[in-house]
mmCIF file of C-alpha atoms in Angstrom:
data_model
loop_
_atom_site.group_PDB
_atom_site.id
_atom_site.type_symbol
_atom_site.label_atom_id
_atom_site.label_comp_id
_atom_site.label_asym_id
_atom_site.label_seq_id
_atom_site.Cartn_x
_atom_site.Cartn_y
_atom_site.Cartn_z
ATOM 1 C CA MET P 185 78.881 54.082 77.100
ATOM 2 C CA PHE P 186 81.343 51.220 77.065
ATOM 3 C CA ALA P 187 84.971 51.543 76.108
ATOM 4 C CA THR P 188 87.656 48.899 75.752
ATOM 5 C CA ASN P 189 91.428 49.148 75.789
ATOM 6 C CA THR P 190 92.044 45.823 74.033
ATOM 7 C CA SER P 191 95.060 45.617 71.758
ATOM 8 C CA THR P 192 94.127 42.593 69.692
ATOM 9 C CA LEU P 193 90.325 42.369 69.560
ATOM 10 C CA LEU P 194 88.004 44.510 67.471
ATOM 11 C CA PRO P 195 84.876 46.029 69.054
ATOM 12 C CA SER P 196 82.633 44.512 66.378
ATOM 13 C CA MET P 197 83.556 41.056 67.686
ATOM 14 C CA TYR P 198 81.503 41.640 70.832
ATOM 15 C CA ALA P 199 79.335 44.603 69.914
ATOM 16 C CA GLU P 200 76.134 42.580 69.925
ATOM 17 C CA ALA P 201 77.082 40.722 73.085
ATOM 18 C CA SER P 202 77.475 44.073 74.821
ATOM 19 C CA GLY P 203 73.740 44.680 74.445
ATOM 20 C CA ARG P 204 74.357 48.316 73.530
ATOM 21 C CA PRO P 205 76.428 48.222 70.325
ATOM 22 C CA ASP P 206 75.754 51.862 69.464
ATOM 23 C CA ARG P 207 77.433 52.924 72.678
ATOM 24 C CA LEU P 208 80.502 50.714 72.283
ATOM 25 C CA ALA P 209 83.886 51.709 70.846
ATOM 26 C CA ALA P 210 87.547 51.085 71.578
ATOM 27 C CA LEU P 211 89.485 53.715 73.499
ATOM 28 C CA HIS P 212 93.113 52.681 73.307
ATOM 29 C CA PHE P 213 95.762 54.196 75.577
ATOM 30 C CA HIS P 214 99.452 53.609 74.874
ATOM 31 C CA ILE P 215 101.763 51.854 77.283
ATOM 32 C CA PRO P 216 103.422 54.167 79.793
ATOM 33 C CA VAL P 217 106.922 53.567 78.435
ATOM 34 C CA TRP P 218 106.188 55.964 75.594
ATOM 35 C CA SER P 219 105.217 58.796 77.961
ATOM 36 C CA ALA P 220 102.905 60.139 75.295
ATOM 37 C CA ASN P 221 99.292 61.153 75.714
ATOM 38 C CA VAL P 222 97.915 59.558 72.601
ATOM 39 C CA VAL P 223 94.594 57.722 72.568
ATOM 40 C CA ASP P 224 93.042 55.900 69.628
ATOM 41 C CA VAL P 225 89.268 56.202 69.380
ATOM 42 C CA MET P 226 88.088 53.296 67.251
ATOM 43 C CA PRO P 227 84.384 52.860 66.448
ATOM 44 C CA HIS P 228 82.886 49.706 64.975
ATOM 45 C CA PRO P 229 80.296 49.939 62.181
ATOM 46 C CA GLY P 230 77.448 50.189 64.679
ATOM 47 C CA THR P 231 78.958 52.835 66.959
ATOM 48 C CA SER P 232 76.894 56.020 67.002
ATOM 49 C CA THR P 233 78.500 59.311 66.035
ATOM 50 C CA GLU P 234 77.490 60.617 69.449
ATOM 51 C CA THR P 235 79.486 57.892 71.198
ATOM 52 C CA THR P 236 82.575 58.595 69.084
ATOM 53 C CA GLU P 237 82.342 62.312 69.780
ATOM 54 C CA LEU P 238 81.873 61.707 73.488
ATOM 55 C CA LEU P 239 85.005 59.558 73.577
ATOM 56 C CA VAL P 240 87.016 62.153 71.673
ATOM 57 C CA ALA P 241 85.874 64.824 74.108
ATOM 58 C CA PHE P 242 86.544 62.518 77.066
ATOM 59 C CA ALA P 243 90.101 61.889 75.829
ATOM 60 C CA ARG P 244 90.667 65.637 75.558
ATOM 61 C CA ARG P 245 89.421 66.201 79.082
ATOM 62 C CA LEU P 246 92.020 63.670 80.240
ATOM 63 C CA GLY P 247 94.704 65.756 78.538
ATOM 64 C CA GLN P 248 95.140 63.154 75.828
ATOM 65 C CA ILE P 249 95.608 63.588 72.088
ATOM 66 C CA PRO P 250 92.690 61.753 70.435
ATOM 67 C CA ILE P 251 93.368 59.915 67.192
ATOM 68 C CA ARG P 252 90.097 59.509 65.326
ATOM 69 C CA MET P 253 89.838 56.209 63.521
ATOM 70 C CA ARG P 254 87.233 56.045 60.789
ATOM 71 C CA ARG P 255 86.922 52.284 60.892
ATOM 72 C CA GLU P 256 88.211 49.244 62.702
ATOM 73 C CA SER P 257 91.752 48.170 62.030
ATOM 74 C CA ILE P 258 93.948 45.762 63.987
ATOM 75 C CA GLY P 259 96.849 47.560 65.610
ATOM 76 C CA TYR P 260 95.130 50.942 65.766
ATOM 77 C CA VAL P 261 97.223 53.770 64.263
ATOM 78 C CA PHE P 262 100.619 54.220 65.916
ATOM 79 C CA ASN P 263 100.973 50.537 66.767
ATOM 80 C CA ALA P 264 100.323 49.463 63.181
ATOM 81 C CA VAL P 265 103.175 51.624 61.910
ATOM 82 C CA TYR P 266 105.455 50.862 64.834
ATOM 83 C CA THR P 267 104.920 47.111 64.540
ATOM 84 C CA ALA P 268 105.762 47.189 60.829
ATOM 85 C CA MET P 269 108.961 49.111 61.550
ATOM 86 C CA ASN P 270 109.968 46.628 64.244
ATOM 87 C CA ARG P 271 109.194 43.623 62.128
ATOM 88 C CA ALA P 272 111.504 44.899 59.380
ATOM 89 C CA ALA P 273 114.271 45.757 61.848
ATOM 90 C CA ILE P 274 114.036 42.394 63.609
ATOM 91 C CA THR P 275 113.975 40.572 60.260
ATOM 92 C CA LEU P 276 117.298 42.145 59.277
ATOM 93 C CA VAL P 277 119.061 40.944 62.418
ATOM 94 C CA ALA P 278 117.264 37.592 62.764
ATOM 95 C CA ASN P 279 118.313 36.828 59.167
ATOM 96 C CA ASP P 280 121.886 37.882 59.967
ATOM 97 C CA VAL P 281 121.864 40.701 57.409
ATOM 98 C CA ALA P 282 123.145 43.328 59.834
ATOM 99 C CA SER P 283 123.847 43.817 63.533
ATOM 100 C CA VAL P 284 121.520 45.334 66.117
ATOM 101 C CA GLU P 285 123.944 48.230 66.426
ATOM 102 C CA ASP P 286 124.156 48.924 62.700
ATOM 103 C CA VAL P 287 120.378 48.922 62.284
ATOM 104 C CA ASP P 288 119.990 51.397 65.145
ATOM 105 C CA ARG P 289 122.956 53.466 63.948
ATOM 106 C CA ALA P 290 121.516 53.896 60.450
ATOM 107 C CA TRP P 291 118.076 54.789 61.824
ATOM 108 C CA MET P 292 119.399 57.267 64.363
ATOM 109 C CA ALA P 293 121.701 58.961 61.851
ATOM 110 C CA ILE P 294 119.028 59.412 59.213
ATOM 111 C CA MET P 295 115.920 60.005 61.315
ATOM 112 C CA LYS P 296 117.744 62.157 63.888
ATOM 113 C CA THR P 297 116.302 60.243 66.825
ATOM 114 C CA PRO P 298 118.007 59.536 70.162
ATOM 115 C CA PHE P 299 117.322 55.807 69.815
ATOM 116 C CA GLY P 300 116.776 53.257 67.090
ATOM 117 C CA PRO P 301 114.313 50.354 66.798
ATOM 118 C CA PHE P 302 116.300 48.064 69.128
ATOM 119 C CA GLY P 303 117.011 50.701 71.752
ATOM 120 C CA ALA P 304 113.261 51.371 71.847
ATOM 121 C CA LEU P 305 112.460 47.650 72.072
ATOM 122 C CA ASP P 306 114.668 47.393 75.147
ATOM 123 C CA ASP P 307 112.345 49.923 76.803
ATOM 124 C CA VAL P 308 109.159 48.242 75.603
ATOM 125 C CA GLY P 309 110.501 44.879 76.809
ATOM 126 C CA ILE P 310 111.779 42.079 74.583
ATOM 127 C CA ASP P 311 109.396 39.713 76.351
ATOM 128 C CA THR P 312 106.482 41.866 75.195
ATOM 129 C CA ALA P 313 107.851 41.981 71.645
ATOM 130 C CA TRP P 314 108.278 38.210 71.731
ATOM 131 C CA HIS P 315 104.705 37.598 72.957
ATOM 132 C CA ILE P 316 103.270 39.732 70.165
ATOM 133 C CA THR P 317 105.482 38.190 67.487
ATOM 134 C CA GLU P 318 104.794 34.678 68.754
ATOM 135 C CA TYR P 319 101.050 35.358 68.663
ATOM 136 C CA TRP P 320 101.102 36.573 65.058
ATOM 137 C CA ALA P 321 103.502 33.851 63.930
ATOM 138 C CA GLY P 322 100.941 31.343 65.216
ATOM 139 C CA VAL P 323 97.917 33.094 63.720
ATOM 140 C CA THR P 324 99.427 33.685 60.285
ATOM 141 C CA GLY P 325 101.858 30.782 59.881
ATOM 142 C CA ASP P 326 104.289 33.290 58.396
ATOM 143 C CA VAL P 327 107.779 31.775 58.108
ATOM 144 C CA GLN P 328 109.647 35.030 58.701
ATOM 145 C CA LEU P 329 107.562 35.851 61.789
ATOM 146 C CA ARG P 330 108.419 32.371 63.125
ATOM 147 C CA THR P 331 112.137 33.085 62.609
ATOM 148 C CA ASN P 332 111.738 36.457 64.304
ATOM 149 C CA ALA P 333 109.813 35.031 67.264
ATOM 150 C CA ASP P 334 112.415 32.322 67.826
ATOM 151 C CA TRP P 335 115.221 34.864 67.651
ATOM 152 C CA LEU P 336 113.476 37.099 70.240
ATOM 153 C CA ARG P 337 112.875 34.063 72.429
ATOM 154 C CA GLY P 338 116.626 33.571 72.722
ATOM 155 C CA TYR P 339 116.816 36.871 74.590
ATOM 156 C CA VAL P 340 113.809 36.079 76.767
ATOM 157 C CA ASP P 341 115.038 32.599 77.687
ATOM 158 C CA SER P 342 118.377 33.992 78.820
ATOM 159 C CA GLY P 343 116.699 36.687 80.917
ATOM 160 C CA ARG P 344 117.799 39.558 78.695
ATOM 161 C CA THR P 345 114.365 41.133 78.424
ATOM 162 C CA GLY P 346 115.523 44.725 78.112
ATOM 163 C CA ALA P 347 116.266 47.792 80.209
ATOM 164 C CA LYS P 348 114.211 46.564 83.179
ATOM 165 C CA ALA P 349 116.409 43.431 83.389
ATOM 166 C CA GLY P 350 119.682 45.335 83.064
ATOM 167 C CA GLU P 351 120.327 43.747 79.681
ATOM 168 C CA GLY P 352 118.530 43.281 76.413
ATOM 169 C CA PHE P 353 119.942 44.263 73.056
ATOM 170 C CA TYR P 354 122.106 46.665 75.081
ATOM 171 C CA ARG P 355 123.393 46.717 78.661
ATOM 172 C CA TYR P 356 121.983 49.148 81.223
ATOM 173 C CA PRO P 357 122.005 51.655 82.847
ATOM 174 C CA ASN P 358 124.366 53.073 80.227
ATOM 175 C CA PRO P 359 123.416 51.563 76.871
ATOM 176 C CA ALA P 360 126.016 51.847 74.129
ATOM 177 C CA TYR P 361 123.619 53.626 71.781
ATOM 178 C CA ALA P 362 123.511 56.609 74.137
ATOM 179 C CA GLU P 363 127.300 56.933 74.272
ATOM 180 C CA PRO P 364 129.116 59.623 72.261
ATOM 181 C CA GLY P 365 130.393 58.279 68.959
ATOM 182 C CA PHE P 366 127.896 55.427 68.736
ATOM 183 C CA VAL P 367 126.145 56.716 65.645
ATOM 184 C CA GLU P 368 129.439 57.433 63.909
ATOM 185 C CA GLY P 369 130.608 53.926 64.754
ATOM 186 C CA THR P 370 133.893 55.153 66.140
ATOM 187 C CA MET B 44 137.208 47.246 42.730
ATOM 188 C CA PHE B 45 133.688 47.845 41.452
ATOM 189 C CA ALA B 46 130.927 49.364 43.489
ATOM 190 C CA THR B 47 127.280 49.902 42.644
ATOM 191 C CA ASN B 48 124.710 52.239 44.124
ATOM 192 C CA THR B 49 121.683 50.322 42.834
ATOM 193 C CA SER B 50 118.586 50.344 45.008
ATOM 194 C CA THR B 51 116.753 47.360 43.577
ATOM 195 C CA LEU B 52 119.343 44.943 42.167
ATOM 196 C CA LEU B 53 121.581 42.628 44.145
ATOM 197 C CA PRO B 54 125.295 42.412 43.306
ATOM 198 C CA SER B 55 125.115 38.637 42.909
ATOM 199 C CA MET B 56 122.840 39.153 39.894
ATOM 200 C CA TYR B 57 125.737 40.448 37.837
ATOM 201 C CA ALA B 58 128.780 39.348 39.831
ATOM 202 C CA GLU B 59 129.906 36.861 37.203
ATOM 203 C CA ALA B 60 129.211 39.253 34.347
ATOM 204 C CA SER B 61 131.499 41.779 36.022
ATOM 205 C CA GLY B 62 134.462 39.472 35.391
ATOM 206 C CA ARG B 63 135.853 40.199 38.854
ATOM 207 C CA PRO B 64 133.197 38.998 41.303
ATOM 208 C CA ASP B 65 135.546 39.005 44.284
ATOM 209 C CA ARG B 66 136.057 42.707 43.859
ATOM 210 C CA LEU B 67 132.384 43.598 43.486
ATOM 211 C CA ALA B 68 130.035 44.833 46.207
ATOM 212 C CA ALA B 69 127.242 47.372 46.597
ATOM 213 C CA LEU B 70 128.059 50.733 48.148
ATOM 214 C CA HIS B 71 124.744 52.445 48.730
ATOM 215 C CA PHE B 72 124.495 56.150 49.516
ATOM 216 C CA HIS B 73 121.220 57.647 50.735
ATOM 217 C CA ILE B 74 119.332 60.310 48.870
ATOM 218 C CA PRO B 75 120.359 63.857 49.760
ATOM 219 C CA VAL B 76 117.003 64.739 51.293
ATOM 220 C CA TRP B 77 117.974 62.867 54.434
ATOM 221 C CA SER B 78 121.161 64.887 54.891
ATOM 222 C CA ALA B 79 122.728 61.902 56.594
ATOM 223 C CA ASN B 80 126.113 60.377 55.871
ATOM 224 C CA VAL B 81 125.088 56.759 55.949
ATOM 225 C CA VAL B 82 126.408 54.224 53.439
ATOM 226 C CA ASP B 83 125.442 50.571 53.192
ATOM 227 C CA VAL B 84 128.282 48.227 52.263
ATOM 228 C CA MET B 85 126.680 45.080 50.870
ATOM 229 C CA PRO B 86 128.849 42.157 49.723
ATOM 230 C CA HIS B 87 127.532 39.254 47.673
ATOM 231 C CA PRO B 88 128.583 35.681 48.529
ATOM 232 C CA GLY B 89 131.691 35.937 46.314
ATOM 233 C CA THR B 90 132.943 39.304 47.536
ATOM 234 C CA SER B 91 136.346 39.051 49.192
ATOM 235 C CA THR B 92 136.800 40.225 52.759
ATOM 236 C CA GLU B 93 139.489 42.563 51.460
ATOM 237 C CA THR B 94 137.020 44.271 49.135
ATOM 238 C CA THR B 95 134.476 44.726 51.902
ATOM 239 C CA GLU B 96 137.085 46.190 54.235
ATOM 240 C CA LEU B 97 138.359 48.519 51.524
ATOM 241 C CA LEU B 98 134.831 49.829 50.945
ATOM 242 C CA VAL B 99 134.235 50.335 54.669
ATOM 243 C CA ALA B 100 137.508 52.268 54.905
ATOM 244 C CA PHE B 101 136.672 54.220 51.746
ATOM 245 C CA ALA B 102 133.287 55.223 53.197
ATOM 246 C CA ARG B 103 134.989 56.427 56.360
ATOM 247 C CA ARG B 104 137.455 58.510 54.374
ATOM 248 C CA LEU B 105 134.468 60.188 52.716
ATOM 249 C CA GLY B 106 133.154 61.117 56.150
ATOM 250 C CA GLN B 107 130.358 58.566 55.876
ATOM 251 C CA ILE B 108 128.993 56.158 58.467
ATOM 252 C CA PRO B 109 129.452 52.664 57.006
ATOM 253 C CA ILE B 110 126.741 50.100 57.701
ATOM 254 C CA ARG B 111 128.238 46.622 57.315
ATOM 255 C CA MET B 112 125.862 44.165 55.768
ATOM 256 C CA ARG B 113 126.705 40.509 56.285
ATOM 257 C CA ARG B 114 124.741 39.313 53.296
ATOM 258 C CA GLU B 115 122.620 40.569 50.435
ATOM 259 C CA SER B 116 119.170 41.854 51.236
ATOM 260 C CA ILE B 117 116.815 43.911 49.087
ATOM 261 C CA GLY B 118 116.334 47.378 50.528
ATOM 262 C CA TYR B 119 119.652 47.462 52.367
ATOM 263 C CA VAL B 120 119.291 48.395 56.063
ATOM 264 C CA PHE B 121 117.656 51.786 56.643
ATOM 265 C CA ASN B 122 115.503 51.567 53.527
ATOM 266 C CA ALA B 123 114.109 48.170 54.513
ATOM 267 C CA VAL B 124 112.878 49.530 57.836
ATOM 268 C CA TYR B 125 111.780 52.867 56.405
ATOM 269 C CA THR B 126 109.829 51.241 53.560
ATOM 270 C CA ALA B 127 107.998 48.970 56.001
ATOM 271 C CA MET B 128 107.057 51.971 58.134
ATOM 272 C CA ASN B 129 105.780 53.877 55.114
ATOM 273 C CA ARG B 130 103.824 50.956 53.783
ATOM 274 C CA ALA B 131 101.965 50.622 57.082
ATOM 275 C CA ALA B 132 101.308 54.378 57.293
ATOM 276 C CA ILE B 133 100.086 54.592 53.691
ATOM 277 C CA THR B 134 97.903 51.504 54.189
ATOM 278 C CA LEU B 135 96.073 53.188 57.071
ATOM 279 C CA VAL B 136 95.163 56.245 55.010
ATOM 280 C CA ALA B 137 94.607 54.465 51.677
ATOM 281 C CA ASN B 138 92.142 52.166 53.491
ATOM 282 C CA ASP B 139 90.443 55.194 55.071
ATOM 283 C CA VAL B 140 91.244 54.077 58.608
ATOM 284 C CA ALA B 141 92.714 57.424 59.659
ATOM 285 C CA SER B 142 93.767 60.759 58.201
ATOM 286 C CA VAL B 143 97.260 61.760 57.062
ATOM 287 C CA GLU B 144 97.316 64.281 59.901
ATOM 288 C CA ASP B 145 96.284 61.808 62.599
ATOM 289 C CA VAL B 146 98.893 59.238 61.532
ATOM 290 C CA ASP B 147 101.624 61.880 61.642
ATOM 291 C CA ARG B 148 100.295 63.339 64.902
ATOM 292 C CA ALA B 149 100.373 59.984 66.683
ATOM 293 C CA TRP B 150 103.895 59.236 65.401
ATOM 294 C CA MET B 151 105.276 62.646 66.289
ATOM 295 C CA ALA B 152 103.730 62.612 69.771
ATOM 296 C CA ILE B 153 105.030 59.180 70.677
ATOM 297 C CA MET B 154 108.375 59.091 68.865
ATOM 298 C CA LYS B 155 109.207 62.732 69.660
ATOM 299 C CA THR B 156 110.156 63.504 66.077
ATOM 300 C CA PRO B 157 109.647 66.830 64.259
ATOM 301 C CA PHE B 158 107.806 65.083 61.410
ATOM 302 C CA GLY B 159 105.749 61.975 60.837
ATOM 303 C CA PRO B 160 105.711 59.452 57.970
ATOM 304 C CA PHE B 161 103.721 61.710 55.629
ATOM 305 C CA GLY B 162 105.670 64.877 56.375
ATOM 306 C CA ALA B 163 108.830 62.909 55.533
ATOM 307 C CA LEU B 164 107.292 61.535 52.326
ATOM 308 C CA ASP B 165 106.586 65.080 51.178
ATOM 309 C CA ASP B 166 110.346 65.669 51.339
ATOM 310 C CA VAL B 167 111.253 62.393 49.642
ATOM 311 C CA GLY B 168 108.708 63.122 46.907
ATOM 312 C CA ILE B 169 105.351 61.401 46.502
ATOM 313 C CA ASP B 170 106.292 60.618 42.902
ATOM 314 C CA THR B 171 109.290 58.642 44.169
ATOM 315 C CA ALA B 172 107.130 56.829 46.727
ATOM 316 C CA TRP B 173 104.603 56.051 43.994
ATOM 317 C CA HIS B 174 107.256 54.665 41.612
ATOM 318 C CA ILE B 175 108.609 52.340 44.280
ATOM 319 C CA THR B 176 105.158 51.198 45.404
ATOM 320 C CA GLU B 177 104.011 50.726 41.811
ATOM 321 C CA TYR B 178 107.112 48.626 41.086
ATOM 322 C CA TRP B 179 106.547 46.310 44.035
ATOM 323 C CA ALA B 180 102.801 46.101 43.462
ATOM 324 C CA GLY B 181 103.618 44.822 39.971
ATOM 325 C CA VAL B 182 106.332 42.406 41.093
ATOM 326 C CA THR B 183 104.396 40.897 43.987
ATOM 327 C CA GLY B 184 100.781 41.181 42.873
ATOM 328 C CA ASP B 185 99.974 42.248 46.421
ATOM 329 C CA VAL B 186 96.446 43.666 46.660
ATOM 330 C CA GLN B 187 97.222 46.164 49.417
ATOM 331 C CA LEU B 188 100.275 47.475 47.563
ATOM 332 C CA ARG B 189 98.060 47.976 44.493
ATOM 333 C CA THR B 190 95.601 50.001 46.605
ATOM 334 C CA ASN B 191 98.485 52.012 48.042
ATOM 335 C CA ALA B 192 100.056 52.688 44.644
ATOM 336 C CA ASP B 193 96.752 53.867 43.190
ATOM 337 C CA TRP B 194 96.167 56.135 46.171
ATOM 338 C CA LEU B 195 99.639 57.696 45.792
ATOM 339 C CA ARG B 196 99.045 58.102 42.083
ATOM 340 C CA GLY B 197 96.127 60.412 42.835
ATOM 341 C CA TYR B 198 98.595 62.879 44.325
ATOM 342 C CA VAL B 199 101.058 62.506 41.463
ATOM 343 C CA ASP B 200 98.414 62.912 38.765
ATOM 344 C CA SER B 201 97.214 66.147 40.327
ATOM 345 C CA GLY B 202 100.752 67.514 40.583
ATOM 346 C CA ARG B 203 100.883 67.323 44.369
ATOM 347 C CA THR B 204 104.229 65.543 44.529
ATOM 348 C CA GLY B 205 105.422 67.031 47.804
ATOM 349 C CA ALA B 206 107.407 69.951 49.181
ATOM 350 C CA LYS B 207 109.206 70.607 45.883
ATOM 351 C CA ALA B 208 105.821 71.162 44.164
ATOM 352 C CA GLY B 209 104.455 73.405 46.903
ATOM 353 C CA GLU B 210 101.876 70.790 47.834
ATOM 354 C CA GLY B 211 101.779 67.138 48.705
ATOM 355 C CA PHE B 212 100.177 65.732 51.820
ATOM 356 C CA TYR B 213 100.725 69.223 53.242
ATOM 357 C CA ARG B 214 101.048 72.697 51.698
ATOM 358 C CA TYR B 215 104.394 74.484 51.591
ATOM 359 C CA PRO B 216 106.429 76.434 52.557
ATOM 360 C CA ASN B 217 104.661 76.289 55.923
ATOM 361 C CA PRO B 218 103.294 72.759 56.349
ATOM 362 C CA ALA B 219 100.625 72.332 59.001
ATOM 363 C CA TYR B 220 102.626 69.651 60.822
ATOM 364 C CA ALA B 221 105.280 72.222 61.704
ATOM 365 C CA GLU B 222 102.761 74.672 63.187
ATOM 366 C CA PRO B 223 102.332 75.019 66.958
ATOM 367 C CA GLY B 224 99.462 72.921 68.257
ATOM 368 C CA PHE B 225 99.510 70.437 65.375
ATOM 369 C CA VAL B 226 100.485 67.454 67.488
ATOM 370 C CA GLU B 227 97.920 68.310 70.142
ATOM 371 C CA GLY B 228 95.281 68.621 67.428
ATOM 372 C CA THR B 229 94.092 71.962 68.720
#
């Protein structure tokens, strides 16, 4: 059995080249920053049911939560939703519609989360977000993605890549969004 | 001073017709289901600074958290990000990539929230989500939005409009996502 942790390729792209397509599927772990044991199991059209079931069972033995995908899809499950959320949040600020703080404030107040999209991006790394956005801006030619990538690049070029650098959208170790009164805007 | 709570129109569309464009802006409250005191203050290009500041102060006097928008944008701030998240989540299930439960499970495990996109949609109302998706599918002609709208319509047509109806993506009053072990998938 083969398994791949790729984030951008689909198993069907190299299923035949693997020589054993029925035993190939993607097993996608999430980056450690999320501290969550979630694994996507993504078969391609030629993956055998046995292989999928083995990977689901394998993920469970590792103490992971397996997410069963029924077909290939770029971005897996969580990442597809998370990327869409980030794209919309970044678009608002890159287009000067609202501030980083106001986007996070609204999200935190309504969704009852301890961080908003930009606070989370500081943990993921703005350099990582920029690489992904830059890649898709190039692949799709989308004008808004180009604007978003260039806006993110401003942070990367000035070394503000997020929590690990001491500064990103917020300053660390005590980011403003974690201070009392942030959500209320007082 | 005029204020509008419209969700789909922009103030500039009727600023001149109002007769007092400098005193017009959008003041957008969120639907009660979110139980959050967040208000978007959205000026159009002709709104005076005084009007914007009055609305921000007015929102504060109401005990609301004002979100200052610097320019018009469809969907305001929270809704723009929330709609993008929902669209991606609905796309995964409408395209048969993953189940409602697995999308919510992955989101809840990683984002540490007590509900996922579909649990939240049951509270918003699947009929509301369908109306919005149907509207934008019509306006844009987007093929994926059409698929998503038709998929949502299946729930609406069968009366499963969410928590208020006793059934939506989950059954109420004790939805599966709130049961112990749901996130782990056990």
